[in-house]
Tab-separated table of C-alpha atoms in Angstrom:
chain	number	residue	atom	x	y	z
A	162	UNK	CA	3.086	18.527	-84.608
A	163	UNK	CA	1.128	19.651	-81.489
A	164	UNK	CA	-2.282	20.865	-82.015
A	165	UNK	CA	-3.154	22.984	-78.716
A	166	UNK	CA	-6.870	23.411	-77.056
A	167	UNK	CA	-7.245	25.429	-74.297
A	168	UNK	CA	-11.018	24.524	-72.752
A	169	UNK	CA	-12.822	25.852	-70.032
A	170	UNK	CA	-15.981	24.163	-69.247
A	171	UNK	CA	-16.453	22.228	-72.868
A	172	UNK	CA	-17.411	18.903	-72.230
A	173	UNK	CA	-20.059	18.563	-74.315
A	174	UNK	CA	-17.792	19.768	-77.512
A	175	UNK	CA	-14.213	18.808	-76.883
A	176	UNK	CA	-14.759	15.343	-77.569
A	177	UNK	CA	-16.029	15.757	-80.870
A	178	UNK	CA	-13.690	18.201	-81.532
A	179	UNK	CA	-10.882	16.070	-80.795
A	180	UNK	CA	-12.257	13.665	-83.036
A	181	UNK	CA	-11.955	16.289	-85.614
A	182	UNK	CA	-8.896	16.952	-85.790
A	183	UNK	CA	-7.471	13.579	-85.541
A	184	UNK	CA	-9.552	13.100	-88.556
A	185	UNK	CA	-7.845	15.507	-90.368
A	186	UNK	CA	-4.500	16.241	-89.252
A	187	UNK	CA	-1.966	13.902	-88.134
A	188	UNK	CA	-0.638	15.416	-84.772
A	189	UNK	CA	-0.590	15.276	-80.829
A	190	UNK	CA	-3.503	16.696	-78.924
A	191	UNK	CA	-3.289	18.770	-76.012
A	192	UNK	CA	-6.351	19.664	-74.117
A	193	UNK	CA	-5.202	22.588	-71.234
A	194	UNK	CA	-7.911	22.587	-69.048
A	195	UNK	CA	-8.350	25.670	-67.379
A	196	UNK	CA	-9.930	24.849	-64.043
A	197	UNK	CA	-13.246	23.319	-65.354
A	198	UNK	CA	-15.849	22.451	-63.498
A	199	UNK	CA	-17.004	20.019	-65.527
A	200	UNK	CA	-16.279	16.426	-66.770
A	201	UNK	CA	-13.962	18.300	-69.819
A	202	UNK	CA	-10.450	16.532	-68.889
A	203	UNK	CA	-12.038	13.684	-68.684
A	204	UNK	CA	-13.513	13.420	-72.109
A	205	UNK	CA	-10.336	14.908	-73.347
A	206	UNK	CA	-8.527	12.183	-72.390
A	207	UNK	CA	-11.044	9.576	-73.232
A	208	UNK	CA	-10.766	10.482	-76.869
A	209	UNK	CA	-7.121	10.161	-76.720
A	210	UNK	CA	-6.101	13.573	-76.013
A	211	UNK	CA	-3.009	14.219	-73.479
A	212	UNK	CA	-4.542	16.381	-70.926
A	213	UNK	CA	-2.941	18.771	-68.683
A	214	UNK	CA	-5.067	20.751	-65.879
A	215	UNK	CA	-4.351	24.148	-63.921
A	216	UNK	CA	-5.953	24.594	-60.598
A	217	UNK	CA	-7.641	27.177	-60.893
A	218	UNK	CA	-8.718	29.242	-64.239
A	219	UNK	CA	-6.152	30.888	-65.455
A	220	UNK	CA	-7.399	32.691	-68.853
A	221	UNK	CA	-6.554	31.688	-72.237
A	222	UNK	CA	-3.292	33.154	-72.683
A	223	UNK	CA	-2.107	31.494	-69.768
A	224	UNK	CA	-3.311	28.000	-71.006
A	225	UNK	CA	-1.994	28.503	-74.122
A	226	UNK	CA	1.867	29.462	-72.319
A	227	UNK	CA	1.471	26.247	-70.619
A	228	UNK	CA	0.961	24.437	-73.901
A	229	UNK	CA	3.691	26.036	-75.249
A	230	UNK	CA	6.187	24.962	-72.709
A	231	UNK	CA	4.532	21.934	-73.092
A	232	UNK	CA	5.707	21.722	-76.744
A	233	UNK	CA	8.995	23.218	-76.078
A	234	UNK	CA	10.340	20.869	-73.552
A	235	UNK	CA	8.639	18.028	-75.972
A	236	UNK	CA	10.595	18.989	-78.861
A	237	UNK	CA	7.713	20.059	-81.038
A	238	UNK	CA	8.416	21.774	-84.286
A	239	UNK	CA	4.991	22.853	-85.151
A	240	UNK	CA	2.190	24.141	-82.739
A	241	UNK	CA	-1.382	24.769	-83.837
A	242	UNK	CA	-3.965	26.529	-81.579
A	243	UNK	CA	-7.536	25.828	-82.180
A	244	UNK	CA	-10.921	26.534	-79.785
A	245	UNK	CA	-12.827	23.421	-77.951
A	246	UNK	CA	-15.865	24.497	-78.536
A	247	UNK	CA	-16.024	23.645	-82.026
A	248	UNK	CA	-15.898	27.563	-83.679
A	249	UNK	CA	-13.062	26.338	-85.854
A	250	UNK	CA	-13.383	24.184	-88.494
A	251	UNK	CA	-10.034	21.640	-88.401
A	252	UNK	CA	-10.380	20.825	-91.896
A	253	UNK	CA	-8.872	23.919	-92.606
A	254	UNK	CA	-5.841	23.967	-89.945
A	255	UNK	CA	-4.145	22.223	-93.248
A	256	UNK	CA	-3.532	25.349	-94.777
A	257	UNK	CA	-2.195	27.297	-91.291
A	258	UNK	CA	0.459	24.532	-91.163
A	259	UNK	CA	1.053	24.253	-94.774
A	260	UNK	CA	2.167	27.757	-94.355
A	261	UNK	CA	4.749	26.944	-91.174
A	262	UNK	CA	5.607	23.802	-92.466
A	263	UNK	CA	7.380	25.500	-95.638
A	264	UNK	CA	8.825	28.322	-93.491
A	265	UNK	CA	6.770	31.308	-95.208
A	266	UNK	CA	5.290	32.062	-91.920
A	267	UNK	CA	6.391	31.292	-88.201
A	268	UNK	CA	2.944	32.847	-87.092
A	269	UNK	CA	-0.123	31.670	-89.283
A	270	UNK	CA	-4.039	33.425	-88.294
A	271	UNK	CA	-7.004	32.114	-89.326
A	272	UNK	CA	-9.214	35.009	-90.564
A	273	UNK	CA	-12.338	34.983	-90.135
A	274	UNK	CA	-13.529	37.976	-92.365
A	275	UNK	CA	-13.063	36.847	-95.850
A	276	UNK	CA	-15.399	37.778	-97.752
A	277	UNK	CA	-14.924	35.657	-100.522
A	278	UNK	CA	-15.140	32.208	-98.612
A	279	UNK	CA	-19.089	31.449	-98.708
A	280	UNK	CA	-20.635	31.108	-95.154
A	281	UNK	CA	-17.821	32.144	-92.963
A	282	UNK	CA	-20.442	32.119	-90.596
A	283	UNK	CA	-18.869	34.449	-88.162
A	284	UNK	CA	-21.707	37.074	-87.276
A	285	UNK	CA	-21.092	39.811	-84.677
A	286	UNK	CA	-22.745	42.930	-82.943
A	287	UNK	CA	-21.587	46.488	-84.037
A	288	UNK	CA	-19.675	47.569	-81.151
A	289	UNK	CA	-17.705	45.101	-81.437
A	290	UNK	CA	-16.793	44.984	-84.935
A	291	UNK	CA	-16.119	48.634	-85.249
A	292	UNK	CA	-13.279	47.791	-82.207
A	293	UNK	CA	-11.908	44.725	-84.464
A	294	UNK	CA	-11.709	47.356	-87.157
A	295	UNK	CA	-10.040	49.890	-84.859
A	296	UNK	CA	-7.902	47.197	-83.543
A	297	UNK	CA	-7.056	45.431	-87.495
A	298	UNK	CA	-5.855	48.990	-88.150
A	299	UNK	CA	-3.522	50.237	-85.476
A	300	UNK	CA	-2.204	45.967	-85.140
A	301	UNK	CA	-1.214	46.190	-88.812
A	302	UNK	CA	0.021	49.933	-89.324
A	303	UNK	CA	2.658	48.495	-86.386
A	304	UNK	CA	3.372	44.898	-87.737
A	305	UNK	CA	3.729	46.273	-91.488
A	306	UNK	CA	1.565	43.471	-92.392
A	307	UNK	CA	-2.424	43.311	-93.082
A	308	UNK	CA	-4.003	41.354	-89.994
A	309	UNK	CA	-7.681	41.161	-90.307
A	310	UNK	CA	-8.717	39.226	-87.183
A	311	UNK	CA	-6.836	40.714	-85.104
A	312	UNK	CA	-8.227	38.148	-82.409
A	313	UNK	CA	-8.609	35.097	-83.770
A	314	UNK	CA	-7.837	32.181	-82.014
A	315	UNK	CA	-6.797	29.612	-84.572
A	316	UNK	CA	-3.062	29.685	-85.259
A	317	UNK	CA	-0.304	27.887	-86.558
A	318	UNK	CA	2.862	28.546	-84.776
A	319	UNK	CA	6.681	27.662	-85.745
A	320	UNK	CA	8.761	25.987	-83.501
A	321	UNK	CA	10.742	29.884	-83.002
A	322	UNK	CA	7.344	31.133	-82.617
A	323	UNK	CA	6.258	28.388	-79.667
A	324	UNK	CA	9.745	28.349	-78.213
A	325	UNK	CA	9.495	32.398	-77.562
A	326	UNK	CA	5.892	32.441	-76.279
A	327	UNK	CA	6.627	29.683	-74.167
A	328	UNK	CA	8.879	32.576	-72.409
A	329	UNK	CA	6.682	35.499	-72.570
A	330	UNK	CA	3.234	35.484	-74.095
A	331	UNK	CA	0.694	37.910	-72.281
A	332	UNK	CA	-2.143	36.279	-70.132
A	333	UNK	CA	-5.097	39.504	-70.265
A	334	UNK	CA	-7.826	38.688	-72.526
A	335	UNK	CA	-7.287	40.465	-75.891
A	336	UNK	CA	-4.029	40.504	-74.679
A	337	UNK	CA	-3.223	36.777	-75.412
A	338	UNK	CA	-4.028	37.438	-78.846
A	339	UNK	CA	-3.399	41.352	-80.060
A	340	UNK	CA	-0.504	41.803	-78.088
A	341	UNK	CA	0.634	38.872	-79.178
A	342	UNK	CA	1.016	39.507	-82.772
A	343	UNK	CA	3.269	42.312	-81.718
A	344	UNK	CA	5.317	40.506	-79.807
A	345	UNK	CA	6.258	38.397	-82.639
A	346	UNK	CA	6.641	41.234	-84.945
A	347	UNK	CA	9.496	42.534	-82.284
A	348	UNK	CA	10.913	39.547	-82.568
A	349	UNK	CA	11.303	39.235	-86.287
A	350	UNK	CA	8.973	36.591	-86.982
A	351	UNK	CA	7.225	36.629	-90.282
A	352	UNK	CA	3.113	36.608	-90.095
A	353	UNK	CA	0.836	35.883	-92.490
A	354	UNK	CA	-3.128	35.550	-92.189
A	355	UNK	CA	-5.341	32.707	-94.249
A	356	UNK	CA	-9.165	33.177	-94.499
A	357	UNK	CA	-11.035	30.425	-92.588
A	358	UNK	CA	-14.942	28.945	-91.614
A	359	UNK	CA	-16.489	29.645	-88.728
A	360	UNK	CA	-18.867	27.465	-87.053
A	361	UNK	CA	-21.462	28.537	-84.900
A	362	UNK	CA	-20.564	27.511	-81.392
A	363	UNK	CA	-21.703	23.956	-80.387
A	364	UNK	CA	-21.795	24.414	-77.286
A	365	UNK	CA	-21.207	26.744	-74.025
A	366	UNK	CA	-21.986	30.467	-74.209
A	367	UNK	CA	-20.163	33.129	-75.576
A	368	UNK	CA	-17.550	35.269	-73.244
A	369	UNK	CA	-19.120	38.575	-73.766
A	370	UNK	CA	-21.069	42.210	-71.975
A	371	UNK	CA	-21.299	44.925	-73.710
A	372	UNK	CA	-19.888	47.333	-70.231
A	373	UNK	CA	-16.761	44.629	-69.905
A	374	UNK	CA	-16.255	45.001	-74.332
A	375	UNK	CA	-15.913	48.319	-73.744
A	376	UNK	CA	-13.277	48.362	-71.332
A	377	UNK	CA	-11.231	45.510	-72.786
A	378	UNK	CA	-11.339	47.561	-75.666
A	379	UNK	CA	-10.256	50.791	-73.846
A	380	UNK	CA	-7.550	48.347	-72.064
A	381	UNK	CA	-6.045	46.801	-75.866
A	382	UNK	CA	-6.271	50.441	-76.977
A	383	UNK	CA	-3.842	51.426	-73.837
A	384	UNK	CA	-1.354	48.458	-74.684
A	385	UNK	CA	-1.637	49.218	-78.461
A	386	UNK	CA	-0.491	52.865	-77.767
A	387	UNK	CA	2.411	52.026	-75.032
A	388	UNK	CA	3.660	48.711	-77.129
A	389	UNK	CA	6.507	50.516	-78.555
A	390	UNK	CA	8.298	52.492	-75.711
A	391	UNK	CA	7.280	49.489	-73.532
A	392	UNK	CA	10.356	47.644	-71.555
A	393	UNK	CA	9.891	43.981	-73.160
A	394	UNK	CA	8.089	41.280	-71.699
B	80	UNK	CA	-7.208	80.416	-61.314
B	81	UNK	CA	-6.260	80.132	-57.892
B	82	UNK	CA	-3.494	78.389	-56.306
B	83	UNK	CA	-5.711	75.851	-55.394
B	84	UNK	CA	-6.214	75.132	-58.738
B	85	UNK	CA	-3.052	75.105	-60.148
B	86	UNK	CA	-1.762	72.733	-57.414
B	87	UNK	CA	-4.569	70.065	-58.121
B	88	UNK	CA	-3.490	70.533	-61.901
B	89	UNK	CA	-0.380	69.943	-61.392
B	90	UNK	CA	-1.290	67.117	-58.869
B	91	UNK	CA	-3.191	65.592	-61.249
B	92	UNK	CA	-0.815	65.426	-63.946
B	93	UNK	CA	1.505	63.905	-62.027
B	94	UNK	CA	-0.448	61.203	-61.538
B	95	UNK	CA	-1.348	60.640	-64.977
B	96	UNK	CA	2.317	60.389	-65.340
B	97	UNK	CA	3.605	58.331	-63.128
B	98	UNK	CA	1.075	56.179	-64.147
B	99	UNK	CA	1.698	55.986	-67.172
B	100	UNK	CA	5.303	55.335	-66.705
B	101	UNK	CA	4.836	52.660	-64.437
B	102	UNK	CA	2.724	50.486	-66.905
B	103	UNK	CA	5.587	51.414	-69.160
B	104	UNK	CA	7.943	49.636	-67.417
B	105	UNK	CA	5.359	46.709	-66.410
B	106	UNK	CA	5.233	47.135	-63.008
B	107	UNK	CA	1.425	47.849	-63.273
B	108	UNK	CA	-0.943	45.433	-64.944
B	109	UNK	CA	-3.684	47.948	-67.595
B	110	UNK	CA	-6.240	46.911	-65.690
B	111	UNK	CA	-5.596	49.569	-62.446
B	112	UNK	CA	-3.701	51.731	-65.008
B	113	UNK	CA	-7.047	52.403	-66.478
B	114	UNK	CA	-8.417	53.244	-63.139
B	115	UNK	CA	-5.714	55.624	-61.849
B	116	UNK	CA	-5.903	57.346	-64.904
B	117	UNK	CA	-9.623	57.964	-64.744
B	118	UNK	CA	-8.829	59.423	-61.490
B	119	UNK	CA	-6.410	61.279	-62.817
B	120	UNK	CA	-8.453	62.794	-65.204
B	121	UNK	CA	-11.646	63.407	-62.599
B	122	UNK	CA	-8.686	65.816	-60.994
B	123	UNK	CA	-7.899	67.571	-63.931
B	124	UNK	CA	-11.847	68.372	-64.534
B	125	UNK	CA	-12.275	69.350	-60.996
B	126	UNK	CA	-9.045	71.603	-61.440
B	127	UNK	CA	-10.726	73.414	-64.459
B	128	UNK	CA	-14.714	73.062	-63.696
B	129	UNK	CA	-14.820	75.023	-60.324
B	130	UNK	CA	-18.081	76.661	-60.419
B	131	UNK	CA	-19.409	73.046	-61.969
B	132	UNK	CA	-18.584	71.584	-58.478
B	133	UNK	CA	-19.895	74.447	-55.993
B	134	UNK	CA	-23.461	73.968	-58.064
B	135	UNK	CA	-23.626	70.694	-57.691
B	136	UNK	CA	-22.621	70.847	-54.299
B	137	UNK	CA	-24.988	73.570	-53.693
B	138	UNK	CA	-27.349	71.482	-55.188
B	139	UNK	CA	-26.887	68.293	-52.823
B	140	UNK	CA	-27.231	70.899	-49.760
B	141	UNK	CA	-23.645	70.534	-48.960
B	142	UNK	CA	-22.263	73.971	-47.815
B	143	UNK	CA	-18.577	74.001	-48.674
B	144	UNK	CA	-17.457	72.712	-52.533
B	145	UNK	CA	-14.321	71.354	-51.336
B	146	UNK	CA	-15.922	69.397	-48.820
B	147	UNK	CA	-17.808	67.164	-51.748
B	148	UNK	CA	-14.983	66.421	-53.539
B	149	UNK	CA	-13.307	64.730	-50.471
B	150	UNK	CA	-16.566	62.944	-49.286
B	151	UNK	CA	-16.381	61.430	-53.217
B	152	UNK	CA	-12.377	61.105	-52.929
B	153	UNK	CA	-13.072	59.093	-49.532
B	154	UNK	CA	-15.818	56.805	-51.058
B	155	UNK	CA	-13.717	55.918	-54.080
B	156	UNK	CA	-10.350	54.790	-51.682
B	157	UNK	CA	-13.216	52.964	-49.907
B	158	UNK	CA	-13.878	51.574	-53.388
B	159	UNK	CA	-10.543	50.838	-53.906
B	160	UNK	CA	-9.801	49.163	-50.396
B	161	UNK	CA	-12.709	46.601	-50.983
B	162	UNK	CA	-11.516	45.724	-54.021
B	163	UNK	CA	-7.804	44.876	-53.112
B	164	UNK	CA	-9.421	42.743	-50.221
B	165	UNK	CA	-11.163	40.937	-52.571
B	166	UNK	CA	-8.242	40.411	-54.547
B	167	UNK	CA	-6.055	39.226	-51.919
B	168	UNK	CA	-8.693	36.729	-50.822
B	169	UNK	CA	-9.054	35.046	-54.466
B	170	UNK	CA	-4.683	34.964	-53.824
B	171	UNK	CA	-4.902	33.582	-50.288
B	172	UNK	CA	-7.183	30.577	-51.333
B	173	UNK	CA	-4.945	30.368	-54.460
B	174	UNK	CA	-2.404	29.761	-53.078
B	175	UNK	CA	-3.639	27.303	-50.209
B	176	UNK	CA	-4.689	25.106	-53.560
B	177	UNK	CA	-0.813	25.636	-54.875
B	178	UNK	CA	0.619	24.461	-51.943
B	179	UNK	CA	-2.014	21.511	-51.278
B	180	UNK	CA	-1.478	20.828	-54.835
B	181	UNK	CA	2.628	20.992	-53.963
B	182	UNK	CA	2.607	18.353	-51.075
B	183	UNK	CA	0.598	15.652	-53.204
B	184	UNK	CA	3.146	16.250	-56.166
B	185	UNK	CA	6.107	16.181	-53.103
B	186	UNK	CA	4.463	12.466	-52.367
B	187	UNK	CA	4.242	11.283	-48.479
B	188	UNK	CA	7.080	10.731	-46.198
B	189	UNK	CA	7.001	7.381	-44.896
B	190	UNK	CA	9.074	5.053	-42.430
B	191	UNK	CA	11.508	3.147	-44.316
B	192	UNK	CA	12.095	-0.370	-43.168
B	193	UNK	CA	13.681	-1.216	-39.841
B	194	UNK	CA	11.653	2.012	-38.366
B	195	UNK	CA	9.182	2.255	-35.978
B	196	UNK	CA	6.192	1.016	-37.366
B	197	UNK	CA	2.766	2.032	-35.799
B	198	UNK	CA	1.135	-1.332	-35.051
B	199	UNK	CA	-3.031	-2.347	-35.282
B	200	UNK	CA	-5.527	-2.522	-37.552
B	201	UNK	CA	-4.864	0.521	-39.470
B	202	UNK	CA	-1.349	0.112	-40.080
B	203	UNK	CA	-0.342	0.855	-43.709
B	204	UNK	CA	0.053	-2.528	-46.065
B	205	UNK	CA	1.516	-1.029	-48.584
B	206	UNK	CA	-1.707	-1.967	-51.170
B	207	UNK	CA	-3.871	1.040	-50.072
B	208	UNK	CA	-0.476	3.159	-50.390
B	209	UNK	CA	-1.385	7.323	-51.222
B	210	UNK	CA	-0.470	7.425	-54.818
B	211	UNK	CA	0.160	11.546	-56.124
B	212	UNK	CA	-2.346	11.538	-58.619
B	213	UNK	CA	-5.050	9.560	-57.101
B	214	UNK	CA	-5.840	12.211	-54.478
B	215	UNK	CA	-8.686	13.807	-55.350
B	216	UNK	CA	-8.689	17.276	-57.093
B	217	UNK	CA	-8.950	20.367	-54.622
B	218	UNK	CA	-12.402	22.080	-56.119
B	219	UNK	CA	-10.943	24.030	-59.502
B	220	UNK	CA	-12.190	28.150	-58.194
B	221	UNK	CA	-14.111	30.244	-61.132
């Protein structure tokens, strides 16, 4: 198993997170370090993580493809994607795998809307949860399956799952994760979504303005509508 | 509605057409789509909303209606020009990192033994050899 951690400027955080999840799962770590400035590769790799770093930033979605091919060429059978920054708690990437491990799902989310899980800590302005409510709707009515959070970031993948994205997965912010549900529904892979904590970040500063929401938004809502008559990635 | 107005219609729709169809077939990233569109649709208001331009024309002391829309038309190809320069400066500098990037992964060429070998003080020893990987990073861009 290959737990994946695309970081951008985290070093104060991916240590400890790395730390983490050795604690609690027993896999590879790969930190993909997306042209930091910072000292992040080399904490990465001084907590025993395998590190590989793009020249320049690249986005998520493209640091994630790299980890993917990453895990394809090194004959992983499980991939699990997870933030450096310390959002997501890896006590409960247990239950994503669980779920790929016994072949129920080749595509496991991490919600983090349940309302029934006490302190899922995951708190956000208005704008931008009536857009993850716009975007829950129209991302399930296509996959035939509930998705919540739509854009969550902590996933289990199987090795189908990691072997296609490692061919195609889109690189556009909200793209790397909305459009990418799709993608695996066209492909016939079975998703499923498990409630999960949310930390508060500890460290770094949230990607976010309210202007550039709005037109990421507008720009998901665009891909959303053309998905189907689109020719395939 | 004049001719005028029918042809910048039709004009108009084109464009929101064409557009569309060439994100379809992902030969245009969402990003400009969005933009071309929103031009697209600025023609299709100024096809429909006539009198709304020769007020606020009149309004801005310009004379002739038609004459505002392509001082605006100008200043957003401006708009667009600028940008693409930008663009293709963040890819020129790119791609000057790829290739620098490239030769240290190619590793240095060096005599093999037998060959000419420059002689003095600075003549390679072998010890202080250029390793790939110990070259320093070019500076990661944001």
């Amino acid at each position: 198993m290959l737990v994946i951690i695309p970081a951008l400027n985290e070093e104060a955080t991916v240590a400890d997170v790395i730390a983490s999840v050795g604690g609690h799962l027993d896999a590879d770590i790969l930190v993909i370090d997306d042209g930091s400035r910072d000292a992040t590769a080399e904490r990465a790799v001084a907590a025993g993580a395998t590190v590989l770093r793009h020249p320049f930033n690249l986005g998520v979605g493209a640091a994630l493809r790299t980890g993917f091919q990453y895990a394809r060429a090194e004959g992983y059978q499980i991939a699990v994607q997870l933030d450096a920054d310390g959002q997501h708690d890896p006590a409960d990437a247990k239950r994503l795998v669980d779920l790929v491990a016994d072949g129920t799902a080749d595509l496991v989310v991490g919600s983090r809307f349940d309302p029934n899980l006490e302190g899922s800590g995951y708190e956000i302005g208005r704008v931008r949860r009536i857009g993850m409510k716009v975007l829950s709707r129209r991302v399930s009515r296509q996959l035939g399956t509930t998705v919540v959070d739509t854009t969550s970031g902590f996933r289990a993948f199987s090795r189908e799952a990691l072997v296609h994205f490692a061919d195609s997965y889109p690189s556009a912010y909200l793209s790397d994760t909305v459009e990418a549900l799709l993608l695996a529904g066209d492909w016939g892979l079975t998703v499923v979504e498990v409630p999960v904590r949310m930390h508060a970040r500890m460290g770094g500063t949230a990607s976010s303005g309210s202007l550039k929401s709005a037109f990421h938004l507008l720009r998901i809502n665009l891909v959303l509508s053309l998905h189907r008559v689109r020719r395939p990635m | 509605m004049s001719k005028l107005e029918i042809m910048l219609l039709v004009l108009a729709f084109g464009l929101l057409i064409f557009t569309v169809e060439i994100v379809r077939r992902r030969r245009l990233s969402e990003n400009y789509a969005i933009a071309w569109m929103l031009v697209a649709l600025v023609g299709v208001a100024l096809g429909l909303a006539r009198p709304l331009v020769d007020r606020l024309s009149k309004s801005l002391g310009i004379a002739y209606g038609t004459s505002l829309v392509f001082a605006l038309a100008i200043l957003f190809l401006v708009g667009v020009c600028i940008n693409l320069s930008m663009h293709v400066s963040r890819l020129e500098s790119r791609l000057e990192t790829l290739a620098r990037e490239s030769a240290f992964l190619r590793g240095p060429m060096r005599p093999g033994p037998g060959a000419d070998r420059p002689t003095g003080a600075d003549r390679p020893t072998g010890q202080d050899r250029l390793e790939p990987g110990a070259e320093p990073d070019p500076a990661p861009e944001s």
